[in-house]
Short mmCIF file of C-alpha atoms in Angstrom, two decimals:
data_model
loop_
_atom_site.label_atom_id
_atom_site.label_comp_id
_atom_site.label_asym_id
_atom_site.label_seq_id
_atom_site.Cartn_x
_atom_site.Cartn_y
_atom_site.Cartn_z
CA UNK V 1 38.80 -37.31 -21.29
CA UNK V 2 38.63 -34.22 -19.86
CA UNK V 3 35.42 -32.05 -19.98
CA UNK V 4 35.86 -28.25 -20.99
CA UNK V 5 33.68 -25.59 -19.59
CA UNK V 6 32.89 -22.17 -20.89
CA UNK V 7 35.36 -19.52 -19.83
CA UNK V 8 34.26 -17.92 -16.62
CA UNK V 9 32.75 -21.27 -15.39
CA UNK V 10 35.24 -22.82 -13.81
CA UNK V 11 36.30 -23.12 -10.00
CA UNK V 12 39.77 -21.57 -10.31
CA UNK V 13 41.25 -19.12 -8.11
CA UNK V 14 40.42 -15.91 -9.99
CA UNK V 15 36.73 -16.94 -9.83
CA UNK V 16 36.91 -17.49 -6.00
CA UNK V 17 38.63 -14.38 -5.72
CA UNK V 18 36.15 -12.23 -7.60
CA UNK V 19 33.27 -14.12 -5.75
CA UNK V 20 35.14 -12.98 -2.30
CA UNK V 21 35.54 -9.33 -3.72
CA UNK V 22 31.71 -9.19 -4.61
CA UNK V 23 30.72 -10.66 -0.87
CA UNK V 24 32.90 -8.11 0.67
CA UNK V 25 31.41 -5.07 -1.56
CA UNK V 26 27.74 -6.68 -0.42
CA UNK V 27 28.78 -6.73 3.20
CA UNK V 28 30.18 -2.96 3.08
CA UNK V 29 27.25 -1.89 1.10
CA UNK V 30 24.91 -3.74 3.97
CA UNK V 31 26.67 -1.95 6.62
CA UNK V 32 26.39 1.43 5.16
CA UNK V 33 22.85 0.79 4.38
CA UNK V 34 22.16 -0.20 8.36
CA UNK V 35 24.02 2.83 9.33
CA UNK V 36 22.01 5.25 6.99
CA UNK V 37 18.85 3.36 8.06
CA UNK V 38 19.57 3.93 11.73
CA UNK V 39 19.92 7.74 11.14
CA UNK V 40 16.46 8.01 9.56
CA UNK V 41 13.35 8.73 11.45
CA UNK V 42 9.96 7.13 10.49
CA UNK V 43 6.92 9.55 11.77
CA UNK V 44 3.50 8.21 12.08
CA UNK V 45 0.25 9.56 12.87
CA UNK V 46 -2.68 7.91 13.96
CA UNK V 47 -6.29 8.72 14.89
CA UNK V 48 -6.64 11.51 13.02
CA UNK V 49 -3.71 13.25 14.22
CA UNK V 50 -4.53 12.50 17.93
CA UNK V 51 -1.35 10.60 18.40
CA UNK V 52 1.83 11.30 16.76
CA UNK V 53 4.87 9.00 17.09
CA UNK V 54 8.60 9.12 15.65
CA UNK V 55 10.18 6.35 15.34
CA UNK V 56 14.19 6.00 14.55
CA UNK V 57 15.72 3.40 12.18
CA UNK V 58 17.00 1.79 15.39
CA UNK V 59 13.40 0.86 16.54
CA UNK V 60 13.63 3.29 19.31
CA UNK V 61 10.96 5.74 20.14
CA UNK V 62 12.08 9.08 19.82
CA UNK V 63 8.92 11.24 20.49
CA UNK V 64 5.42 10.70 21.44
CA UNK V 65 2.74 13.30 21.30
CA UNK V 66 -0.67 13.18 22.51
CA UNK V 67 -3.52 15.63 21.68
CA UNK V 68 -5.38 16.86 24.62
CA UNK V 69 -8.74 15.73 23.55
CA UNK V 70 -7.80 12.02 23.18
CA UNK V 71 -6.81 11.79 26.79
CA UNK V 72 -10.17 10.62 28.37
CA UNK V 73 -9.81 8.95 31.67
CA UNK V 74 -13.02 7.25 30.96
CA UNK V 75 -11.49 5.46 27.71
CA UNK V 76 -8.07 4.79 28.57
CA UNK V 77 -8.09 1.59 26.36
CA UNK V 78 -8.97 3.69 23.23
CA UNK V 79 -5.71 5.78 24.01
CA UNK V 80 -3.52 2.44 24.29
CA UNK V 81 -4.82 1.07 21.45
CA UNK V 82 -3.94 4.48 19.57
CA UNK V 83 -0.46 4.43 20.96
CA UNK V 84 -0.01 0.38 20.30
CA UNK V 85 -1.13 1.21 16.64
CA UNK V 86 1.05 4.23 16.01
CA UNK V 87 4.15 2.27 17.51
CA UNK V 88 3.27 -0.74 15.59
CA UNK V 89 2.90 1.10 12.49
CA UNK V 90 6.22 2.86 12.81
CA UNK V 91 8.25 -0.33 13.49
CA UNK V 92 6.44 -1.66 10.36
CA UNK V 93 7.79 1.04 8.26
CA UNK V 94 11.57 0.49 9.66
CA UNK V 95 11.31 -2.90 8.82
CA UNK V 96 9.91 -2.37 5.29
CA UNK V 97 12.67 0.14 4.66
CA UNK V 98 15.34 -2.17 5.76
CA UNK V 99 14.17 -4.87 3.91
CA UNK V 100 14.11 -2.69 0.46
CA UNK V 101 17.77 -2.09 1.17
CA UNK V 102 18.21 -5.53 1.51
CA UNK V 103 16.58 -6.43 -1.60
CA UNK V 104 18.44 -3.39 -3.76
CA UNK V 105 21.78 -4.54 -2.33
CA UNK V 106 21.35 -8.02 -2.93
CA UNK V 107 19.51 -7.99 -6.11
CA UNK V 108 16.78 -10.34 -4.55
CA UNK V 109 19.01 -13.34 -3.87
CA UNK V 110 18.42 -14.69 -0.52
CA UNK V 111 21.61 -15.82 1.46
CA UNK V 112 20.88 -18.01 4.28
CA UNK V 113 22.27 -16.98 7.54
CA UNK V 114 23.02 -13.72 6.36
CA UNK V 115 19.65 -11.77 6.83
#
């Protein structure tokens, strides 16, 4: 006796073709989202405005601005900490934006090896 599956639940060619089309569409959307992300800038300010950094969506530092009052030859460690903090926050924002795009496109499903 042959088991019957409801319509649309078979492994027929139409179902496979539909899955391939959906995967291609998802791939195109991911590529577009990546291109849009790379065009964005992520400005970050730390230390009450003492250090400003702009990170691109490509995770590259575009600008770094230091207020003169933060440059103290007696306290280089504080300046280093502020710069590191600003850069790390910018990178975190880029990563968060990328993850939001992935969630939006995939609907929250996890595809091993894709992301």
